[in-house]
XYZ file of N, CA, C and O in Angstrom:
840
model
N -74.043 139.891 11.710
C -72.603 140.143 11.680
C -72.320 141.585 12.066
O -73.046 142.531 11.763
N -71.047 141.669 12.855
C -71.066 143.091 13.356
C -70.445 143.635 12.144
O -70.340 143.275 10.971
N -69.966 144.917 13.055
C -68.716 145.963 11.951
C -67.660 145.075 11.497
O -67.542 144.241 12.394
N -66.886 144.837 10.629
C -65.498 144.422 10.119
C -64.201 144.896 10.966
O -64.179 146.019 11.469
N -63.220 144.072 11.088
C -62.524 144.144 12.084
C -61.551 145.540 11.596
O -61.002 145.615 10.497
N -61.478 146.643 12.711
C -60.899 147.498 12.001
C -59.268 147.451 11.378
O -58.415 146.681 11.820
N -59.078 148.249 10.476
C -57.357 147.662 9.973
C -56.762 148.502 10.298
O -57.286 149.613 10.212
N -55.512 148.400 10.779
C -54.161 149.377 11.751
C -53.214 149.034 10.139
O -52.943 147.906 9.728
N -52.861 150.313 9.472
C -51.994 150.497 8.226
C -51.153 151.638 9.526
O -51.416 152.546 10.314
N -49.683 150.546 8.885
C -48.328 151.560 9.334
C -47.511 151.851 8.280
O -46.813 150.976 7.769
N -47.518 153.025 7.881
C -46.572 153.834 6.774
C -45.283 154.559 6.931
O -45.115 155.409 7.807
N -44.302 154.181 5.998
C -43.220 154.392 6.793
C -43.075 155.426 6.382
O -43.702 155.718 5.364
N -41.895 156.742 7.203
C -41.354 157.786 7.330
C -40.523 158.449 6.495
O -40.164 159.618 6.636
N -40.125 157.493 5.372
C -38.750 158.010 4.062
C -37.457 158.523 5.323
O -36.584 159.131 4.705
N -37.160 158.459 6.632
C -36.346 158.896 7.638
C -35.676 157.403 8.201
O -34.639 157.300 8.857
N -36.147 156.815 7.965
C -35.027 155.372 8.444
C -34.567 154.157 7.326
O -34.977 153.927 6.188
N -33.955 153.760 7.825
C -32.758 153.191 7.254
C -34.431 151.732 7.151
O -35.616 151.646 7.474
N -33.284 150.881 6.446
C -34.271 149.187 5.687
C -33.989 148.750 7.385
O -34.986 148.473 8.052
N -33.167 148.721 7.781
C -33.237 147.877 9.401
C -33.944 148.034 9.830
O -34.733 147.188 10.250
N -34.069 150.041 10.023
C -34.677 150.241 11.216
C -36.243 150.105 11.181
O -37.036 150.148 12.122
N -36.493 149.909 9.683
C -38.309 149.790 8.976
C -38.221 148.160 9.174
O -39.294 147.614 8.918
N -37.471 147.526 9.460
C -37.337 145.809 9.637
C -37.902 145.521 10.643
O -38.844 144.749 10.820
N -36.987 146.525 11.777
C -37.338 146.102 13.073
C -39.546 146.754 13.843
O -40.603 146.521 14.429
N -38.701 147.568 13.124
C -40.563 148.778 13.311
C -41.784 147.364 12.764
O -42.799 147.066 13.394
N -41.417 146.837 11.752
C -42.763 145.961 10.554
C -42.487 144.660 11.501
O -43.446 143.890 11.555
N -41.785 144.434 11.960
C -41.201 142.654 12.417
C -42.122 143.052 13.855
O -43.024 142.267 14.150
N -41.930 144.076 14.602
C -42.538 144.267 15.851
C -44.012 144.481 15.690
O -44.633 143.874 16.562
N -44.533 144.936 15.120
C -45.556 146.117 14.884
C -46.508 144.368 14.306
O -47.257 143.716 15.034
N -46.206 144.096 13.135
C -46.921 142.795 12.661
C -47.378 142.040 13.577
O -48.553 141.674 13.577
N -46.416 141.657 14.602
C -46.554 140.927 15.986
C -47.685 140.925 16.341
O -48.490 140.004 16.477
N -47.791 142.501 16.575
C -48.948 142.581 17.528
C -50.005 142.934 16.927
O -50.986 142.788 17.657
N -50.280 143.391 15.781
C -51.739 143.297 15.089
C -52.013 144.375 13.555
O -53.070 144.740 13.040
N -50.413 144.675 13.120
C -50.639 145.603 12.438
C -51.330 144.720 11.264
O -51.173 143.500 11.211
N -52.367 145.687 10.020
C -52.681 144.675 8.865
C -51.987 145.181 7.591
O -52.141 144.640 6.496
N -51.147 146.349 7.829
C -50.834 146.696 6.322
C -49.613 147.138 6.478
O -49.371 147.356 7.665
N -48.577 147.403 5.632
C -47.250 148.348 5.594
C -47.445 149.334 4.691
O -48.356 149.001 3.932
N -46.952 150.514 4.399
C -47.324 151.100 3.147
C -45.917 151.240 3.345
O -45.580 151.579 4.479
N -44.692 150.987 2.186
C -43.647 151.022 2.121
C -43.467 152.886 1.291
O -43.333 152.850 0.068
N -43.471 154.182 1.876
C -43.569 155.113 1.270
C -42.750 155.999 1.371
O -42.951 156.804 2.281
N -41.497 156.201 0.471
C -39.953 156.403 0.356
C -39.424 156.534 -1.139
O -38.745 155.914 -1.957
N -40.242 157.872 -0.981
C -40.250 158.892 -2.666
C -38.878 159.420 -3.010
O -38.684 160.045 -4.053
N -37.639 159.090 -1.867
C -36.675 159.816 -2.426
C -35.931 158.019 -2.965
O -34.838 158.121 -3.523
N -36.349 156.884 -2.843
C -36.129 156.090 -3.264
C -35.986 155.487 -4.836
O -36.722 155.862 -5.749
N -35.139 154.699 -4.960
C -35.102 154.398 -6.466
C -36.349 153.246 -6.825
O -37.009 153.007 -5.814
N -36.740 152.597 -7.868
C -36.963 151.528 -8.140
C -36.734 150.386 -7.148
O -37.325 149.880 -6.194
N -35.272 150.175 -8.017
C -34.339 149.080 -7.317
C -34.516 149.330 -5.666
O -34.908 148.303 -5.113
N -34.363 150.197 -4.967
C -34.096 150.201 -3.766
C -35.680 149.801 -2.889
O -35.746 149.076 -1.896
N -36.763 150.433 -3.513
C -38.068 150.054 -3.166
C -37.867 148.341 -3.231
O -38.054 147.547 -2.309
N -37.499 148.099 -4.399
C -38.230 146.674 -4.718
C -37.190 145.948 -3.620
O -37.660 145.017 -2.967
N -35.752 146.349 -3.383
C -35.022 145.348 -2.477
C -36.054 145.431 -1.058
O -36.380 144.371 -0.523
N -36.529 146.736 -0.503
C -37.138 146.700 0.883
C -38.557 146.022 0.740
O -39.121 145.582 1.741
N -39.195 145.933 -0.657
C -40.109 144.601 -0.981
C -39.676 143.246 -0.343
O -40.471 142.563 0.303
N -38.463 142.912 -0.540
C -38.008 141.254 -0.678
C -37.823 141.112 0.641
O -38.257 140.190 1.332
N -36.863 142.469 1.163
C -36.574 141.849 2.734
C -37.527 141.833 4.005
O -37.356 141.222 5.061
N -38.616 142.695 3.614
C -40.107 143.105 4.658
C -40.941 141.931 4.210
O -41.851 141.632 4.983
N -40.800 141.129 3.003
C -41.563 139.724 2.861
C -41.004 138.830 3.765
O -41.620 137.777 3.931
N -39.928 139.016 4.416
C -39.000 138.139 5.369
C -39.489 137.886 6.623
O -39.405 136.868 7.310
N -40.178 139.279 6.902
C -40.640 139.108 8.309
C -41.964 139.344 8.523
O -42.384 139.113 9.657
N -42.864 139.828 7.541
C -43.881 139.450 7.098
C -44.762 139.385 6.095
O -44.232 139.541 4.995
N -46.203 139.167 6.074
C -46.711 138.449 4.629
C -46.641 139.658 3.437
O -46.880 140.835 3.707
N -46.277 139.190 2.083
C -45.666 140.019 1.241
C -47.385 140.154 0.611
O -47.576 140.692 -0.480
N -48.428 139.660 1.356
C -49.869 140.033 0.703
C -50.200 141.164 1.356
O -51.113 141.818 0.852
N -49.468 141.760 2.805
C -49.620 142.742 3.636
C -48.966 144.040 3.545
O -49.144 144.808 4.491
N -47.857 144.614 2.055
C -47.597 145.196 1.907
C -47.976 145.885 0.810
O -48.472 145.356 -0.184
N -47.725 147.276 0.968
C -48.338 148.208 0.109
C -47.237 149.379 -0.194
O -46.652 150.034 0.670
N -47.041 149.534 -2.018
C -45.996 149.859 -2.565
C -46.794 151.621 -2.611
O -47.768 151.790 -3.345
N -46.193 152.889 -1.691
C -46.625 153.620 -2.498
C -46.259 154.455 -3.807
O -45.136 154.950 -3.894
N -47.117 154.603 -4.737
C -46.740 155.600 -5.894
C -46.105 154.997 -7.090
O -46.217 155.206 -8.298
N -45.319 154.085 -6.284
C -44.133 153.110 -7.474
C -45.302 151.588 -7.904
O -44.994 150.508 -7.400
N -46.286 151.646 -8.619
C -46.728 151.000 -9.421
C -46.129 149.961 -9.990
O -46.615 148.830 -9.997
N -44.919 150.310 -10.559
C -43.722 149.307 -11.588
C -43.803 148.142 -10.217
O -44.087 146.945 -10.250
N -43.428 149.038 -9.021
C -42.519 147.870 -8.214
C -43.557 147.118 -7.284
O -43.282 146.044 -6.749
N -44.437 147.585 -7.175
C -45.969 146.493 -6.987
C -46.112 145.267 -7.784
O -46.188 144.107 -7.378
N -46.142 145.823 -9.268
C -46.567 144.692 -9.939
C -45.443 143.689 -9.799
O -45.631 142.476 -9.712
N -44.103 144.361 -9.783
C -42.976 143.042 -10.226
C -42.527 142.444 -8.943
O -41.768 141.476 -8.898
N -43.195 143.267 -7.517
C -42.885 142.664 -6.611
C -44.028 141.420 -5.732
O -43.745 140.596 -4.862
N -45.595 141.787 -6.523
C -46.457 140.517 -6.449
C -46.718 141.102 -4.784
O -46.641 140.291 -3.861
N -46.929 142.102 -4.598
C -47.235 142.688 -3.132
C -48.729 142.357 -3.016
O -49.424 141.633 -3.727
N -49.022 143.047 -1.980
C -50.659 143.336 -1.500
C -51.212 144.480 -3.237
O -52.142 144.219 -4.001
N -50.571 145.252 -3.293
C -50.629 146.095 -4.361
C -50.080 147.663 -4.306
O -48.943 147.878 -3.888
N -50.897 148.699 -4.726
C -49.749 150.310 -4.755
C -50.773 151.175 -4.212
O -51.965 151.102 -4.512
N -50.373 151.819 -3.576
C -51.024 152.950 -3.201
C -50.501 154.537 -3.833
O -49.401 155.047 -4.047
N -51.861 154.954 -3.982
C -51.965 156.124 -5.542
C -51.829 157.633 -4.783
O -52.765 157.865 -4.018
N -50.845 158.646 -4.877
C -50.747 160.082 -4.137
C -51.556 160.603 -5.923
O -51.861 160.088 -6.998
N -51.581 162.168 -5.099
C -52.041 162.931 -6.306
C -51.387 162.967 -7.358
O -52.012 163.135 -8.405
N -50.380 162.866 -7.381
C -49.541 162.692 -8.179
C -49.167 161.450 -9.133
O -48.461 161.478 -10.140
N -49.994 160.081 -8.403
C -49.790 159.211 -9.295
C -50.453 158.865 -10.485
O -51.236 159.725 -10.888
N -50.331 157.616 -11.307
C -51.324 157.518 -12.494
C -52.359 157.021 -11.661
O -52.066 156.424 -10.625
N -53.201 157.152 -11.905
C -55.071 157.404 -11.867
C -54.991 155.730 -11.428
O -54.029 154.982 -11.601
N -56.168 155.439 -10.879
C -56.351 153.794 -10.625
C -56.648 153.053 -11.606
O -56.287 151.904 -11.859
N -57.591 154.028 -12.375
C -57.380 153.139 -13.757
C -56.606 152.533 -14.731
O -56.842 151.470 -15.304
N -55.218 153.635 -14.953
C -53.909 153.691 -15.476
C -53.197 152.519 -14.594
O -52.507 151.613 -15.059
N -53.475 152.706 -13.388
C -52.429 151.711 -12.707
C -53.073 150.066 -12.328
O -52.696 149.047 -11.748
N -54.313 150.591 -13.091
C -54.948 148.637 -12.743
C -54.323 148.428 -14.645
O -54.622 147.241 -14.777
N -53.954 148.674 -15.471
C -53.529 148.340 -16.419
C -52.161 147.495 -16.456
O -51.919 146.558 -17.218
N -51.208 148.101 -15.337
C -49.874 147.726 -15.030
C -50.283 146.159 -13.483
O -49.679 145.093 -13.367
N -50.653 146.323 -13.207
C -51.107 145.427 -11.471
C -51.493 144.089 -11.903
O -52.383 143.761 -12.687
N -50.738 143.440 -11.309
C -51.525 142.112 -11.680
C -52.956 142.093 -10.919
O -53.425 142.818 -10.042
N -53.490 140.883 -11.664
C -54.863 140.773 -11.113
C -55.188 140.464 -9.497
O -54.406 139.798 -8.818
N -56.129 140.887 -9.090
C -55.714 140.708 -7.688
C -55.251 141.633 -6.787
O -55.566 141.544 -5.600
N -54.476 142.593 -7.239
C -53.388 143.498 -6.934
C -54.783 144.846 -6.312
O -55.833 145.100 -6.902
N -54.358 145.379 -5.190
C -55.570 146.854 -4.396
C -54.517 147.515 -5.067
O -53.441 147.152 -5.543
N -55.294 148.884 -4.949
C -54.988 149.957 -5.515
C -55.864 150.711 -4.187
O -56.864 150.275 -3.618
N -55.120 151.968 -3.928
C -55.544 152.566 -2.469
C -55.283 154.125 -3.282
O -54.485 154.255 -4.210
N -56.050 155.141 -2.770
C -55.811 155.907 -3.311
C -55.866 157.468 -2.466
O -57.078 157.675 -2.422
N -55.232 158.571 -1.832
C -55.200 159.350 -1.118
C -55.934 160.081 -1.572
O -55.869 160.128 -2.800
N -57.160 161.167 -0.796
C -57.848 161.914 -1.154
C -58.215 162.225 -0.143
O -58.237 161.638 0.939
N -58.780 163.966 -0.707
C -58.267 165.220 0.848
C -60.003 165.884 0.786
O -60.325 166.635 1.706
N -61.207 165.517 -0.490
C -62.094 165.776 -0.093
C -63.842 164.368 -0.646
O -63.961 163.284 -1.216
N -64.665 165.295 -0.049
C -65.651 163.968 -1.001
C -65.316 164.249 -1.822
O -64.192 163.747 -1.830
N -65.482 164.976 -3.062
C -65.298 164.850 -4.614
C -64.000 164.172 -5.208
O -63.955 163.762 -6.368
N -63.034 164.094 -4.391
C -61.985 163.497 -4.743
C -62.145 162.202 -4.465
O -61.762 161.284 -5.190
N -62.768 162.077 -3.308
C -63.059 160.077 -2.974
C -64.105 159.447 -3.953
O -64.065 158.335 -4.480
N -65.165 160.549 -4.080
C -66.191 160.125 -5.413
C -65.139 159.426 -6.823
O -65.039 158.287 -7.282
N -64.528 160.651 -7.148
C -64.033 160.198 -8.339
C -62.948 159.078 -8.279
O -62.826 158.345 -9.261
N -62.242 158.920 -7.305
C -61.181 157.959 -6.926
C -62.276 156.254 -6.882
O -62.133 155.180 -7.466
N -62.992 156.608 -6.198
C -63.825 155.086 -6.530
C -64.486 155.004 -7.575
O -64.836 153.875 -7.920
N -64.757 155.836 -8.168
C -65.403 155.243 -9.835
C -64.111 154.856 -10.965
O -64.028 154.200 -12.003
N -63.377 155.495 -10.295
C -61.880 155.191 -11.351
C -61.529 153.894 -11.557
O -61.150 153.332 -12.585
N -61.743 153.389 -10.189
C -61.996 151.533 -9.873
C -60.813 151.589 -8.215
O -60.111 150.593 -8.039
N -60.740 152.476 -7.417
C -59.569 152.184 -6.457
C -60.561 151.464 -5.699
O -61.780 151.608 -5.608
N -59.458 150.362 -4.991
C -60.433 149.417 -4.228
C -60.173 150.061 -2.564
O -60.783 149.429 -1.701
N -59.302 151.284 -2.051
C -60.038 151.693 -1.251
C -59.246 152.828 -1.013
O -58.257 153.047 -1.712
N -59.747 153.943 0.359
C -59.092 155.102 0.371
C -58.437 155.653 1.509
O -58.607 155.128 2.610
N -57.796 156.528 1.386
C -56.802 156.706 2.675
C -57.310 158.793 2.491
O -57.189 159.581 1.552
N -57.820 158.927 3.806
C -58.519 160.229 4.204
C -57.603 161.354 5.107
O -57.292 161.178 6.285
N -57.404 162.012 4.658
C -56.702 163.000 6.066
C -56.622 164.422 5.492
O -57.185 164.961 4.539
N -55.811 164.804 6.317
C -55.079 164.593 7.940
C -56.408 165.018 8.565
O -57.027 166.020 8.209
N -56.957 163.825 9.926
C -58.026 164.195 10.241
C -57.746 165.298 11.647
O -58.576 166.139 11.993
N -56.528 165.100 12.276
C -56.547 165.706 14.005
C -54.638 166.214 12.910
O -54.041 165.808 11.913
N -54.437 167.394 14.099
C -53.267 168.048 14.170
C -52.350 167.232 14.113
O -52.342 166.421 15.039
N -51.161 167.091 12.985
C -50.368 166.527 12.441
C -48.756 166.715 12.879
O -48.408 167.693 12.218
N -47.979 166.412 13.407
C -47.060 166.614 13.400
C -46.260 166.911 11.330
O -45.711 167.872 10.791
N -46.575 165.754 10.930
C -45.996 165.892 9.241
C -46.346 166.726 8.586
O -45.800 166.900 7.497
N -47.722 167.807 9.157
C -48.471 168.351 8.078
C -48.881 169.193 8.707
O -50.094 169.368 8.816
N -47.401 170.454 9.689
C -47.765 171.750 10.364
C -48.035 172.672 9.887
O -47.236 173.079 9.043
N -49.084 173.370 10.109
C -49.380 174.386 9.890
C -50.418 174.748 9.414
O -50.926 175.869 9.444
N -51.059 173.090 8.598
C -52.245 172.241 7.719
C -52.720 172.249 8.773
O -52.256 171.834 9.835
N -54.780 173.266 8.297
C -55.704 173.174 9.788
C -56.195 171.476 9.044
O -56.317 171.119 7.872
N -56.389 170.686 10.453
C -56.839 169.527 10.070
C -57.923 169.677 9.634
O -58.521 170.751 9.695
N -58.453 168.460 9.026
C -59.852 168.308 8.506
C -60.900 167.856 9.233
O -62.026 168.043 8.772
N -60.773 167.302 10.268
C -61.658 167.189 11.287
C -62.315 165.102 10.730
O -61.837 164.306 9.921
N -63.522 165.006 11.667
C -64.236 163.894 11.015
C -65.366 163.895 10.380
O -65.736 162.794 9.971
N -66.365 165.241 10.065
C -67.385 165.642 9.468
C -67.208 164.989 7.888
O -67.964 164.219 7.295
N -66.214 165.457 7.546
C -65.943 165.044 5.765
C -65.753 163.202 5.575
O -66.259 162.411 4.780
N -65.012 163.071 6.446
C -65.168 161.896 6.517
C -66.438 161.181 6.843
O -66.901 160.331 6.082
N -66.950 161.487 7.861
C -68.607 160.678 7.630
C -68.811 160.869 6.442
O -69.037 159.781 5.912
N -68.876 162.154 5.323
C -69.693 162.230 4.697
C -69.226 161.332 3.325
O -69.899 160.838 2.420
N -67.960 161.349 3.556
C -67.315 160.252 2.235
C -67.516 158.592 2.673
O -67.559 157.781 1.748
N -67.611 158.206 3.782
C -67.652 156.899 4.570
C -69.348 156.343 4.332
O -69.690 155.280 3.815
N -69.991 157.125 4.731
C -71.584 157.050 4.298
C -71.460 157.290 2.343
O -72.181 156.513 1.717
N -70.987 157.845 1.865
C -71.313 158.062 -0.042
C -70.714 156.789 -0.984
O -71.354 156.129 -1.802
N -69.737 156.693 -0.733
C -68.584 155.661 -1.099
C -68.643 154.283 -0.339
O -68.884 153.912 0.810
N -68.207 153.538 -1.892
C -68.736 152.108 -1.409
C -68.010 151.071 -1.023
O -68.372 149.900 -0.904
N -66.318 151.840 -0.713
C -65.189 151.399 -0.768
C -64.492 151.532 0.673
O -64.397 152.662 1.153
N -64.065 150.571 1.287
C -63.728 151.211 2.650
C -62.586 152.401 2.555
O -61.840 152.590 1.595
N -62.633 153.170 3.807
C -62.219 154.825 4.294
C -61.325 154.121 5.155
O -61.615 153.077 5.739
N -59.851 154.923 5.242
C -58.953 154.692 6.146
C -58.722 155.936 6.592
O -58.306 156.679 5.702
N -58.833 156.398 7.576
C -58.435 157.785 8.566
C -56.899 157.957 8.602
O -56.186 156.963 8.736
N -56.422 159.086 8.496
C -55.106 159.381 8.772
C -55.025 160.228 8.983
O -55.925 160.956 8.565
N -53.708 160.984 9.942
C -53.264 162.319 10.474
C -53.457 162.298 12.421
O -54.460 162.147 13.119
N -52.449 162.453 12.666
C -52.707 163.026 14.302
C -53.585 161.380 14.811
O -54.044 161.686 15.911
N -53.873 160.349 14.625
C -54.438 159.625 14.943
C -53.834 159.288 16.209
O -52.789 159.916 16.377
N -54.130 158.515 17.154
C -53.337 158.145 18.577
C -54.994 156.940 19.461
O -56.212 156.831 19.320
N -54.381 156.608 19.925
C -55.223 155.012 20.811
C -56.110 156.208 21.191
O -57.294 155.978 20.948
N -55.877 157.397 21.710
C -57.412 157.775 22.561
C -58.150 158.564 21.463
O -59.293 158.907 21.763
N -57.695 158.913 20.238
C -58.718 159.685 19.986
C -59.204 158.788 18.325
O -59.890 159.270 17.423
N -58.671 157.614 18.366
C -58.718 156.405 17.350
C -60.445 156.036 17.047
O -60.875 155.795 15.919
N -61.282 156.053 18.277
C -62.663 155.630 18.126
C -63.181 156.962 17.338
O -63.750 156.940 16.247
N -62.897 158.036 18.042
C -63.699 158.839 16.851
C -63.401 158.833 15.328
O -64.244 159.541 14.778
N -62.563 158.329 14.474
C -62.482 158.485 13.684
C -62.952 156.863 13.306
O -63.160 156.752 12.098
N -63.130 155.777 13.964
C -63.860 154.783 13.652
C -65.590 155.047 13.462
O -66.306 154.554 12.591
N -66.009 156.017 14.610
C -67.380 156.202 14.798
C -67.893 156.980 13.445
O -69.053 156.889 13.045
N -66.911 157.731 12.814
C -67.436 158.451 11.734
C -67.133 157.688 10.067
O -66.971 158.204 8.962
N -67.155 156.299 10.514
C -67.337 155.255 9.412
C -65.942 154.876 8.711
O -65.711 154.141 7.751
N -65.205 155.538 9.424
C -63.769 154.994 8.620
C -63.262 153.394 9.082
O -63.010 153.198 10.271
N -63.147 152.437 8.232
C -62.795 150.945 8.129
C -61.406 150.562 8.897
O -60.955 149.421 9.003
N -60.602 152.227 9.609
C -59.566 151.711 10.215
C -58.635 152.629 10.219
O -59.177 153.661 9.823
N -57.419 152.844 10.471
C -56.728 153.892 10.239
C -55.509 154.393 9.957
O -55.372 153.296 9.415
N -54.402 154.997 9.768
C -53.109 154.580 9.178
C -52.403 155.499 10.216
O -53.022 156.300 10.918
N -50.957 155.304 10.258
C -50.081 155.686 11.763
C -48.877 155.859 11.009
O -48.179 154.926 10.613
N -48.618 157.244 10.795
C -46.835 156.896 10.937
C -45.851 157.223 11.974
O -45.280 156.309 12.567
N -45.559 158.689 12.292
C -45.044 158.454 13.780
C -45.206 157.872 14.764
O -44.359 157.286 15.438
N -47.017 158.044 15.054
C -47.284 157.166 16.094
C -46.490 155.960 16.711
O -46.314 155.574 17.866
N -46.033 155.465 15.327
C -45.436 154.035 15.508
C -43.861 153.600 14.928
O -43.112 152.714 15.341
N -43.704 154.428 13.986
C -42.331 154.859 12.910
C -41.424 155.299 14.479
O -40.581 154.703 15.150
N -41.845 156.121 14.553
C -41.222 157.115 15.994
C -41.198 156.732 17.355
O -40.749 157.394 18.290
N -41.744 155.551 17.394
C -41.952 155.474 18.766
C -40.838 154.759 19.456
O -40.211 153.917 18.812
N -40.521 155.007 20.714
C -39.657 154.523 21.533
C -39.389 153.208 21.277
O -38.402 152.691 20.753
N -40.905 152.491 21.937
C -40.905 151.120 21.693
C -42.242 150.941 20.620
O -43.337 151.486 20.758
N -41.927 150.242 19.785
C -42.613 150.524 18.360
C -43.836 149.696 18.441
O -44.989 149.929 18.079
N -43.141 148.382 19.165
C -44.411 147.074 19.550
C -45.479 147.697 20.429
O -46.694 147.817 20.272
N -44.597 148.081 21.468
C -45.812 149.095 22.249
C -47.003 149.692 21.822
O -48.176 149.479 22.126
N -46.495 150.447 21.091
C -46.982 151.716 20.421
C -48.312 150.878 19.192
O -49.485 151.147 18.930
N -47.549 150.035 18.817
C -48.928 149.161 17.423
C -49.796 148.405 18.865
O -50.941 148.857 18.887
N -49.634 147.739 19.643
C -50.539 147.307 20.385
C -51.259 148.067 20.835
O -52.408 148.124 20.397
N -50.851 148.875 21.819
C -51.710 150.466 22.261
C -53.209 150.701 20.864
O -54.412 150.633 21.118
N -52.494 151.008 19.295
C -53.318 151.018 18.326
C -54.771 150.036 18.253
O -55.986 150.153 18.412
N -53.878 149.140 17.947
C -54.691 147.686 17.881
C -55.678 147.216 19.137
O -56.787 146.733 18.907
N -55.318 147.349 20.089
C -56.010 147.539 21.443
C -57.028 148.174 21.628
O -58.031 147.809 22.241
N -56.716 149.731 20.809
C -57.975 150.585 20.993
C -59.040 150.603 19.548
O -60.175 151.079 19.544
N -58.433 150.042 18.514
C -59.621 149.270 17.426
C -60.284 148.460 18.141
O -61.497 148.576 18.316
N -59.395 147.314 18.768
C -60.681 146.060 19.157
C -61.307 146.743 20.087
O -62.499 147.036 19.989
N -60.918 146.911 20.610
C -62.290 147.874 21.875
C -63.119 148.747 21.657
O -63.995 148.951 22.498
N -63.064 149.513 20.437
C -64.257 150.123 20.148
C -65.039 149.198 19.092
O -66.200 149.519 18.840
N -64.474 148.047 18.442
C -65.345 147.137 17.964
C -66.378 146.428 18.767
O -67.579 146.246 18.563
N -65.327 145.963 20.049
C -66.262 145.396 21.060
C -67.247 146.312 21.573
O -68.220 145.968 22.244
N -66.907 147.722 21.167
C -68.069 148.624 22.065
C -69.538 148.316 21.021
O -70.618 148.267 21.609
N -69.522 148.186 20.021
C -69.965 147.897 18.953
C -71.591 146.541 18.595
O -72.597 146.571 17.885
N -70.895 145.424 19.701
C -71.971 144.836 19.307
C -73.207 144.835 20.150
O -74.224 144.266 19.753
């Protein structure tokens, strides 16, 4: 069996409206996205959990991912929550999750991905690996750290930051399970475009693969 098919996570911007994240997830799904991270901290509860109900509309409500807001994971029966530094610990938040429910958890070095997977997170989101538009001025982290958390950890690695179709394989080659996009695709002209372009250049370095 080869590598696992890599996963394209699109996270939204807290900058557009429920339509315009309708139309971005309705297009983007189309063509091969595998995750949403619904992540919109100036949001209420209530307002998270309504863009829960209506993004189950256009696609699978096992494919979305609540970040930070825990409460609205569990009561919304999602894919599950994804954990910032700031949130309760994975442990704290597998207490609230129904069973079943991932828990994803952001972390900026190995020691932080060490401890994030013994906590119990079932997987991790790595960055900013390449020059960021969201995160100027932040020298990126490159893909060195990442091999070294991708090889230690027993949990798949999701790459994020500056990611784009041409420079997408290197951050596959250095063991990350796939990678997460927000302008790339939040921003883009044509949004479908833009997730295929993604998805296009996963399968092709999979296919480079066997």
């Amino acid at each position: 069996m080869g590598p696992r098919q890599p996963e394209l996570h699109v996270i939204t911007s807290g900058r557009q409206s429920l339509n315009e994240v309708l139309r971005v997830a309705e297009a983007a799904f189309l063509v091969g996205m595998d995750y949403l991270h619904i992540r919109e901290k100036q949001r209420t509860a209530r307002e998270c959990m309504e863009w829960v109900e209506a993004l189950a509309q256009v696609m699978p409500r096992e494919r979305i991912l609540v970040n930070d807001r825990v409460d609205v994971a569990a009561a919304a029966g999602c894919r599950g929550a994804h954990l910032a530094y700031h949130s309760l610990t994975p442990a704290e938040a597998r207490r609230v999750l129904k069973p079943g429910q991932q828990i994803g958890r952001s972390v900026h070095s190995l020691a932080e991905a060490k401890q994030a997977a013994a906590e119990g997170a079932d997987y991790l989101l790595y960055g900013h690996i390449f020059p960021s538009a969201s995160k100027p001025g932040l020298e990126p982290r490159g893909t060195d750290e990442l091999r070294k958390i991708a090889a230690q950890v027993k949990i798949p690695v999701i790459g994020i930051g500056g990611i784009t179709p041409e420079n997408a394989s290197h951050v596959l080659a250095a063991g990350s399970a796939g990678i997460a996009v927000l302008s790339g695709i939040t921003a883009a002209s044509d949004p479908q475009a833009a997730a295929r372009a993604y998805r296009e250049a996963l399968d092709r370095w999979k296919e480079s693969q066997r």
